[in-house]
Short mmCIF file of C-alpha atoms and ligand atoms in Angstrom, two decimals:
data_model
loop_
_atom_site.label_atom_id
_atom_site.label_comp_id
_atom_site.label_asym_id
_atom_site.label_seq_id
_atom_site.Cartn_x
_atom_site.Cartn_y
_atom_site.Cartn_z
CA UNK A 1 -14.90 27.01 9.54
CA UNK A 2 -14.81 24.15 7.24
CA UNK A 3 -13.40 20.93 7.61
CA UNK A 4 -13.34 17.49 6.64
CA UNK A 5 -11.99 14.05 7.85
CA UNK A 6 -11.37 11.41 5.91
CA UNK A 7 -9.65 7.95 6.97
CA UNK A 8 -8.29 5.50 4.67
CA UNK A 9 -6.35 1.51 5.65
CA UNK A 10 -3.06 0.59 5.24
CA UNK A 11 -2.34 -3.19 3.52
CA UNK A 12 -0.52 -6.10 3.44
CA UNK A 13 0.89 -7.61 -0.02
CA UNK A 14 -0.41 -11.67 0.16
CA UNK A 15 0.81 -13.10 -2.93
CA UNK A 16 2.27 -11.54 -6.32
CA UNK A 17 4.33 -8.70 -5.29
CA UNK A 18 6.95 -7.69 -8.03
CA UNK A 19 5.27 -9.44 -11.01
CA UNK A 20 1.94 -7.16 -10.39
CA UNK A 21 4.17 -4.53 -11.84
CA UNK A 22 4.73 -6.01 -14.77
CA UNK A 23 0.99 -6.65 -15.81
CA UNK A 24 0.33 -9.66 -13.99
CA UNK A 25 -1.87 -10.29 -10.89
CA UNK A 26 -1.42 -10.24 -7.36
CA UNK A 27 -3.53 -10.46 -4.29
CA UNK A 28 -3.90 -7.58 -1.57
CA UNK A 29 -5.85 -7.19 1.91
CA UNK A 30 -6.75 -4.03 3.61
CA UNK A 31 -5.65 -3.84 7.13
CA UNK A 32 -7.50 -2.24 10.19
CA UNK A 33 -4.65 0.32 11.22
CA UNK A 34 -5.65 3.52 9.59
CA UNK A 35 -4.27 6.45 8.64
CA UNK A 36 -6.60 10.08 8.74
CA UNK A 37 -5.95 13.04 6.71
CA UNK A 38 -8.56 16.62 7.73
CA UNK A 39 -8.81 19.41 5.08
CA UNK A 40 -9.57 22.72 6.67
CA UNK A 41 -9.48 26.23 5.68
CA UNK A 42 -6.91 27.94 5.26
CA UNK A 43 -6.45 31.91 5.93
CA UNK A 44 -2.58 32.57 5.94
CA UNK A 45 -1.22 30.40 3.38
CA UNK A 46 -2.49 28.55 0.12
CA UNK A 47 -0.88 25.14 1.37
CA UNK A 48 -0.05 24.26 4.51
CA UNK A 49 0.87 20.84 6.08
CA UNK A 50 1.83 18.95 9.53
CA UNK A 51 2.27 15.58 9.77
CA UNK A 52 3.68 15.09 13.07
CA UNK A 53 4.15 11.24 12.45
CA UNK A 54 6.72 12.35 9.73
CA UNK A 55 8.43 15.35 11.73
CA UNK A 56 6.61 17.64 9.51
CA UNK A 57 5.39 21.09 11.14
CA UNK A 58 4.76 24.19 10.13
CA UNK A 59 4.86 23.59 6.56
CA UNK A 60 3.67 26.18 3.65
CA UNK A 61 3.58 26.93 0.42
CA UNK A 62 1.78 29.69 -1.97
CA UNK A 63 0.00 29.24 -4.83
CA UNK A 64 3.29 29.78 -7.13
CA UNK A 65 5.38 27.34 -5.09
CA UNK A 66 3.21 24.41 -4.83
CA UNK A 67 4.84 21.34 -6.49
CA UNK A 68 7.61 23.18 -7.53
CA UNK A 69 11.08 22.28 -6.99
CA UNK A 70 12.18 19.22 -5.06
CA UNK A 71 9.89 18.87 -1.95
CA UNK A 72 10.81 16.97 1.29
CA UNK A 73 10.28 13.61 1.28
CA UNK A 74 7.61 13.93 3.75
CA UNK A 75 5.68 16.27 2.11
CA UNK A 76 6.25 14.81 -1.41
CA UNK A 77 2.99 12.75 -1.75
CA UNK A 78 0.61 14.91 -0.10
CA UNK A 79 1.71 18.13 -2.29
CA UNK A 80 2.06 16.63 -5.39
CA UNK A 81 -1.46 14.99 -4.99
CA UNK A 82 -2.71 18.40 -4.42
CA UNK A 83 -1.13 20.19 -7.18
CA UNK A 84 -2.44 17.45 -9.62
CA UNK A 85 -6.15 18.04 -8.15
CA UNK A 86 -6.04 21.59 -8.84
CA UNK A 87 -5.10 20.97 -12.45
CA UNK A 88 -8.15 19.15 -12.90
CA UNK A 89 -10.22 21.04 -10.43
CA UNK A 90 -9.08 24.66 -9.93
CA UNK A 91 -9.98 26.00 -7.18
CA UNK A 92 -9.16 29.55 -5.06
CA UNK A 93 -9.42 28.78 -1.21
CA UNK A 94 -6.33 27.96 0.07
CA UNK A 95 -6.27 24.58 2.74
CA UNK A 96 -4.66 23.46 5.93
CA UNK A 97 -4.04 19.57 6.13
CA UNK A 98 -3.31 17.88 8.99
CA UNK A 99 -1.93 13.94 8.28
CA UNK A 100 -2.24 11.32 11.37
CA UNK A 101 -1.25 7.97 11.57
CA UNK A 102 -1.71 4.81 13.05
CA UNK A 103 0.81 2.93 12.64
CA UNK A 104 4.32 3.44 11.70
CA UNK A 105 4.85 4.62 7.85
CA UNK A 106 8.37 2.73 8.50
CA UNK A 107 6.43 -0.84 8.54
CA UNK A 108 5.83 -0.67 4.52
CA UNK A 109 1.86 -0.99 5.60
CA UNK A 110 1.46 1.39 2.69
CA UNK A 111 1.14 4.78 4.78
CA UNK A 112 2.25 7.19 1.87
CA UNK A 113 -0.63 5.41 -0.46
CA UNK A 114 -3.38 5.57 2.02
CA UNK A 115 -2.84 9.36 2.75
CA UNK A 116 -2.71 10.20 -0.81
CA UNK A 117 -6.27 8.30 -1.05
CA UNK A 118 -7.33 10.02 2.08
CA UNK A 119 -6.38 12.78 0.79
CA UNK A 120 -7.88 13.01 -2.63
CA UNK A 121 -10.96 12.18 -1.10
CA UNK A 122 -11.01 14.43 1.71
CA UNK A 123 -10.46 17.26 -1.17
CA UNK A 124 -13.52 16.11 -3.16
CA UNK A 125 -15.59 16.67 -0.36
CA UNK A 126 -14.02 20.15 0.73
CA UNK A 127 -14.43 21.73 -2.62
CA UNK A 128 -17.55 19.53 -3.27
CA UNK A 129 -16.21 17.58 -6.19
CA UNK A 130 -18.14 14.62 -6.60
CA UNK A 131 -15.20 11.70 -7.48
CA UNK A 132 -16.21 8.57 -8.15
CA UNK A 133 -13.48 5.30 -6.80
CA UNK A 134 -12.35 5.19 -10.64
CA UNK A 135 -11.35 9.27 -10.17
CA UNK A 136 -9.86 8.38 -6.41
CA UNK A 137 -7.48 5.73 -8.25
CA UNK A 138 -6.75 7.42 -11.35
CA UNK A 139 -5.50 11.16 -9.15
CA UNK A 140 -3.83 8.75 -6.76
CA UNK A 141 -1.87 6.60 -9.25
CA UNK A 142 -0.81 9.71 -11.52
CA UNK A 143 0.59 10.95 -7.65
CA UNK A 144 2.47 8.02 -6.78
CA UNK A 145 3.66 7.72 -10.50
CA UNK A 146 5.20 11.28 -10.09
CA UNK A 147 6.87 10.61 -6.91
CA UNK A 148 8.23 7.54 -6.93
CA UNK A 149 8.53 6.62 -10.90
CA UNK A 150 7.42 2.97 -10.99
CA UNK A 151 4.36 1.38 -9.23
CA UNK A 152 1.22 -1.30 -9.42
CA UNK A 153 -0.94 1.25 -7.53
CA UNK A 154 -1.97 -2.11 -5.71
CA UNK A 155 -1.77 -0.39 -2.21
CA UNK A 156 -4.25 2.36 -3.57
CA UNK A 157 -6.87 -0.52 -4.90
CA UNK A 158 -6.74 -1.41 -1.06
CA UNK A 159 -6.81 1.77 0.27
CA UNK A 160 -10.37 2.69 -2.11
CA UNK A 161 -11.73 -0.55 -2.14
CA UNK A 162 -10.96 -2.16 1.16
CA UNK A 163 -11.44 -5.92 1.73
CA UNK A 164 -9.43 -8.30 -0.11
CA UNK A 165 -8.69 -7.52 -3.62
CA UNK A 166 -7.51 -9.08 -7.29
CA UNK A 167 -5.80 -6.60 -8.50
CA UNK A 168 -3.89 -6.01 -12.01
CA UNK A 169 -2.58 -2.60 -12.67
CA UNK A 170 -3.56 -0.29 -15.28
CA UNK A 171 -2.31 -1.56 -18.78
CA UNK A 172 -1.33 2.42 -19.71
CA UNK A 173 -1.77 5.79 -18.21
CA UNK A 174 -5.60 6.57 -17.58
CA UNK A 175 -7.15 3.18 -18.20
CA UNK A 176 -8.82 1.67 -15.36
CA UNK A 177 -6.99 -1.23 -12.94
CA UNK A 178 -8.60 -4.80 -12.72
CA UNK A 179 -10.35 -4.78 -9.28
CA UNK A 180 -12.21 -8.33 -8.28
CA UNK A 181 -13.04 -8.01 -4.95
CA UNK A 182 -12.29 -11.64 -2.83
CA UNK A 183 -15.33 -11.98 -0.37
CA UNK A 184 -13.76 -14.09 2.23
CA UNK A 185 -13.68 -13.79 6.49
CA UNK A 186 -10.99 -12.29 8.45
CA UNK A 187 -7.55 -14.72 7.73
CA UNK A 188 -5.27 -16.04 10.57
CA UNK A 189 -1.91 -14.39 10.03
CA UNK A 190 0.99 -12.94 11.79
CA UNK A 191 2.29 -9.94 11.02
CA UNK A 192 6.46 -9.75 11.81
CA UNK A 193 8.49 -6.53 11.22
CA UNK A 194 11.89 -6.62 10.59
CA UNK A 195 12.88 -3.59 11.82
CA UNK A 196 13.87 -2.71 8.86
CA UNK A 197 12.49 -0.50 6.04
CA UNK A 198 12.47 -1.14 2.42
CA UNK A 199 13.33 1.19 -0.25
CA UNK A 200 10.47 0.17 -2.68
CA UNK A 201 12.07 2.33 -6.02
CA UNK A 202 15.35 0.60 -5.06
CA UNK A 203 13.99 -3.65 -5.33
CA UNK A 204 11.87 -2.83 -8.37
CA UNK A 205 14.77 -1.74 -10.06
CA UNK A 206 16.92 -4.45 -9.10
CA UNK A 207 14.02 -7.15 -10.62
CA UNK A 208 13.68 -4.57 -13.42
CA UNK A 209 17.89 -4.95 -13.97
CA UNK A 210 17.33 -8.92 -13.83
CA UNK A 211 14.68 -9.24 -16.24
CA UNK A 212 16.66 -7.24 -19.14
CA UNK A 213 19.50 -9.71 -17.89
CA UNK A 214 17.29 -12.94 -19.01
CA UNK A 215 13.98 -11.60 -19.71
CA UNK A 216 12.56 -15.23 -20.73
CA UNK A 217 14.09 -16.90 -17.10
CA UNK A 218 12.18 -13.56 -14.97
CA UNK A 219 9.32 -13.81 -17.30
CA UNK A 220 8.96 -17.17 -16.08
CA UNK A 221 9.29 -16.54 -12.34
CA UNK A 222 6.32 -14.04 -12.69
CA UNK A 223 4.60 -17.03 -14.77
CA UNK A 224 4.83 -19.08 -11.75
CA UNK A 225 3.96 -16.49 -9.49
CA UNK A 226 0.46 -15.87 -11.67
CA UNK A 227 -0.19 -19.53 -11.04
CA UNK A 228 0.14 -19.38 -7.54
CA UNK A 229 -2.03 -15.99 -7.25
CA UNK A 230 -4.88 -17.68 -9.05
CA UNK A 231 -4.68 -20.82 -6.98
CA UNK A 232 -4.63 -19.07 -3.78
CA UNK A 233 -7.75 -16.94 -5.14
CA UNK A 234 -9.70 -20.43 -4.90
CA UNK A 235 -8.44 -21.32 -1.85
CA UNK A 236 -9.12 -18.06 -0.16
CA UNK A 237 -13.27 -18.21 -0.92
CA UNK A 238 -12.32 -22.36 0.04
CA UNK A 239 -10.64 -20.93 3.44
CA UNK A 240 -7.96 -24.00 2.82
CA UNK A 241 -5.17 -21.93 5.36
CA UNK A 242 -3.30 -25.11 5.45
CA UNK A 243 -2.95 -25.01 1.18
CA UNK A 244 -2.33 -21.33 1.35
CA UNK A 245 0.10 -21.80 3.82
CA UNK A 246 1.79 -24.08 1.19
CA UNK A 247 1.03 -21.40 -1.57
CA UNK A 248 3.27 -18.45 0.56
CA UNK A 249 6.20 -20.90 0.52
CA UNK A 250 6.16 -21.26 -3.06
CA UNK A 251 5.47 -17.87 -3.31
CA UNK A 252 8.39 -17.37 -1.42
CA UNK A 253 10.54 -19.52 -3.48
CA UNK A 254 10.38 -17.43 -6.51
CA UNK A 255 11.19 -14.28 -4.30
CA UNK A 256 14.00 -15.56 -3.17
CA UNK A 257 15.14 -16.28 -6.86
CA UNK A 258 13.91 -12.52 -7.59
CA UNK A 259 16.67 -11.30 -5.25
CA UNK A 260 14.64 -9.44 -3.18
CA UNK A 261 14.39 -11.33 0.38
CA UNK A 262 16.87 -10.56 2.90
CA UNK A 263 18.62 -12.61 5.97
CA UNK A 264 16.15 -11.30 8.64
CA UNK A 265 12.87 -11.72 6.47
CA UNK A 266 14.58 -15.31 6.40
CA UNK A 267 15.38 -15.46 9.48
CA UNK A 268 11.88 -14.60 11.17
CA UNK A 269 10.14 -16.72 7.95
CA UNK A 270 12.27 -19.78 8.84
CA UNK A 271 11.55 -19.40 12.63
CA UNK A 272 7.72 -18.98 12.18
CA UNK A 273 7.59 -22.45 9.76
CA UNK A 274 9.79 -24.29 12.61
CA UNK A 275 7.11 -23.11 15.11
CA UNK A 276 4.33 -24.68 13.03
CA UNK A 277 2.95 -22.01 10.47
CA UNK A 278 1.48 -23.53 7.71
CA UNK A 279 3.61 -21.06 5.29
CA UNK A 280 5.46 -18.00 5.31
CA UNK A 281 6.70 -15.36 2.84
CA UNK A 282 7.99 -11.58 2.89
CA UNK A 283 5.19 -8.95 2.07
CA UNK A 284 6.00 -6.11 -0.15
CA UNK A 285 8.93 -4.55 -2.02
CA UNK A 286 11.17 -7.01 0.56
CA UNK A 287 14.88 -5.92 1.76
CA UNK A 288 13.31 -5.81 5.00
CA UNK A 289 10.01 -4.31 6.09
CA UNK A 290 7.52 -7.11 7.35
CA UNK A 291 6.89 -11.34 7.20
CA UNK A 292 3.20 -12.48 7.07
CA UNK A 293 2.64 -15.67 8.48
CA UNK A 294 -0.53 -17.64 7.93
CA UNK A 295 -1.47 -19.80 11.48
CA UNK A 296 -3.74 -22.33 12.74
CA UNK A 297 -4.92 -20.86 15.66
CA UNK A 298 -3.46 -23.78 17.96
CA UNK A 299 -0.27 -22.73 16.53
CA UNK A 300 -0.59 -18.76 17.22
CA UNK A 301 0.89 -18.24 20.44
CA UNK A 302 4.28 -20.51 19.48
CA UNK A 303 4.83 -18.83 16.59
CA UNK A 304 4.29 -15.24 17.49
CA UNK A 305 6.60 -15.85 20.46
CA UNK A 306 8.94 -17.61 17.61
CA UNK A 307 9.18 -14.56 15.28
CA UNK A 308 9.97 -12.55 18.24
CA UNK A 309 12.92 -14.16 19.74
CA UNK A 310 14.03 -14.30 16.10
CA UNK A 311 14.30 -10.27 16.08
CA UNK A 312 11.02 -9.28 14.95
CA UNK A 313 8.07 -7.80 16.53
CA UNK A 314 4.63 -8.60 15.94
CA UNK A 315 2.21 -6.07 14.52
CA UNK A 316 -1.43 -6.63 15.47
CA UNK A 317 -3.56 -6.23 12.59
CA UNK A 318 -7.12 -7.61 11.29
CA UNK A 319 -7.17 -7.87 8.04
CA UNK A 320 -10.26 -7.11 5.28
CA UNK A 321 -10.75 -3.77 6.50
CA UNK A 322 -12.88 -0.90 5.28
CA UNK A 323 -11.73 0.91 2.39
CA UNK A 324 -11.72 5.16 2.15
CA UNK A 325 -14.32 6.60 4.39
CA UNK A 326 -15.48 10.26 5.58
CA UNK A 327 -15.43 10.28 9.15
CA UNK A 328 -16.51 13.49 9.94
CA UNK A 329 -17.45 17.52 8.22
CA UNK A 330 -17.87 20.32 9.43
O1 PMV B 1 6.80 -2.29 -0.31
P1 PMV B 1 5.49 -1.86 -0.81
O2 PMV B 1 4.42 -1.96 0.15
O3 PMV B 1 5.54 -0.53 -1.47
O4 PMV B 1 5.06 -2.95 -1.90
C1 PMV B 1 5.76 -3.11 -3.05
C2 PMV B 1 5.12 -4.13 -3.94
C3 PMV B 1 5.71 -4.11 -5.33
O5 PMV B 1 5.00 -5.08 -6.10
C4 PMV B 1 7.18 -4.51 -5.31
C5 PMV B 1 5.58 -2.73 -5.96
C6 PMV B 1 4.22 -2.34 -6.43
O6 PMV B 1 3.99 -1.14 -6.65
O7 PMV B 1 3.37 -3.23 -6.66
#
């Protein structure tokens, strides 16, 4: 029987979340947790899914009913990324995909994003479609554009690319996103989770709302936060973690004026700065989901044990990982 395995990273957000989506800049790193998608054949059904990680099992779908109708949430990306292949690429064998995860998708480490890439990929190889990491972004971004309205398609850069990206989205629907890759070694950060997760749809809208409020005062904000994404660029190939330290304040700053931060982001930023981090900001959509903190290592164990008693818990991850990879076919 056929089958194919295909892993992808997750990522975390370093500066220029929120403005990305309006056309400007931001800066991304893959991370080392991983999440696996494996395409098999498929006798019973045209479509069937498990994702154990999402409580998904035992999940099918003909021919007629795929990507119809409103799907569960779990299933949303994976279906509608498979329904949009097969309008480029029909194809008559029916698959079985099985979705495993390393890491929470509730830590905003861009889980849904890195299983649609997994996936695309892992169906490129099954039917022997040969997709090139333009075609792996452009299927992935039309999926997440479907399901969830609004997005950079930042996480997906990471998720193809790997590393440490400059990223600016796509300027319309089909042209190609900026991608500069940022060769740099692995950076000292802490990782703290809130506990909490973000509704991404939700804060975009909300900076959306306050930008048609006073578009020249948010315009401005996102000016700011352009300047700080190109200086921390520098300083990245520099490996100044002191001046970026300074950089993620800033950064966070303007976040704060965006509305988006949230009293236990605060709460585990302002505990990690009092421990000695050289900065601190929220990474993502915000609301909740998880802190970075950038460290010297003499500082590493304080603060780590500071974020903690503060109500977060750390998440080990390396970051500048691998992007989209086959691990295995049968
Ligand atoms: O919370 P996440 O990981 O989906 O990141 C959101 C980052 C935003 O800039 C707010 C949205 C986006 O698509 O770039």
């Amino acid at each position: 029987m056929k089958r194919v395995k295909v892993s992808a990273p997750g990522k975390l957000m370093l500066f220029g979340e929120h403005s990305v989506v309006f056309g400007y800049p931001c800066i991304v790193t893959a991370v080392d947790l991983r999440l696996s998608v494996t395409v098999e054949e498929n006798a019973e059904y045209f479509f069937s899914l498990e994702a154990p990680d999402l409580a998904l099992n035992d999940y099918h779908r003909s021919r007629q009913e795929l990507g119809q109708g409103d799907l569960p949430k779990a299933a949303s990306f994976l279906e509608t990324c498979f329904s949009l292949f097969l309008k480029r690429y029909p194809q008559e064998q029916g698959i079985k995909v099985f979705s495993q995860n390393e890491f929470a998708a509730s830590y905003g480490l861009g889980s849904s994003s890195a299983s649609t890439v997994a996936l695309v990929r892992a169906l490129g190889e099954f039917y022997g479609v040969n997709l090139s990491k333009e075609d792996l972004f452009d299927l992935s971004y039309q999926t997440v554009l479907q399901v969830q309205g609004v997005a950079s398609g930042f996480d997906l850069a990471a998720a193809i690319w790997g590393g440490t990206l400059y990223y600016v989205m796509p300027s319309a629907a089909g042209e190609k996103p900026i991608v500069q890759p940022i060769l740099i070694q692995e950076l000292p950060l802490l990782v703290g989770y809130t506990g909490i997760k973000a509704d991404t749809s939700i804060l975009i809208r909300k900076v959306q709302a306050l930008r048609s409020e006073d578009p020249a005062q948010i315009n401005d904000i996102f000016r700011q936060i352009t300047d700080l994404v190109e200086q921390a660029k520098q300083n990245l190939v520099l490996g100044d973690f002191a001046k970026l330290g300074e950089l993620m304040n800033q950064n966070q700053k303007l976040l704060r004026q965006l509305q988006v931060s949230s009293s236990e982001l605060e709460n585990l930023i302002e505990a990690s700065l009092a421990a000695g981090a050289y900065g601190s900001k929220l990474s993502g959509a915000g609301g909740g989901d998880c802190m970075l903190a950038m460290v010297g290592q003499s500082q590493k164990i304080a603060t780590a044990q500071a974020i903690e008693q503060a109500g977060g818990k750390i998440i080990e991850v390396k970051t500048n990982a691998g992007g989209v990879r086959l691990e295995k076919t049968l």
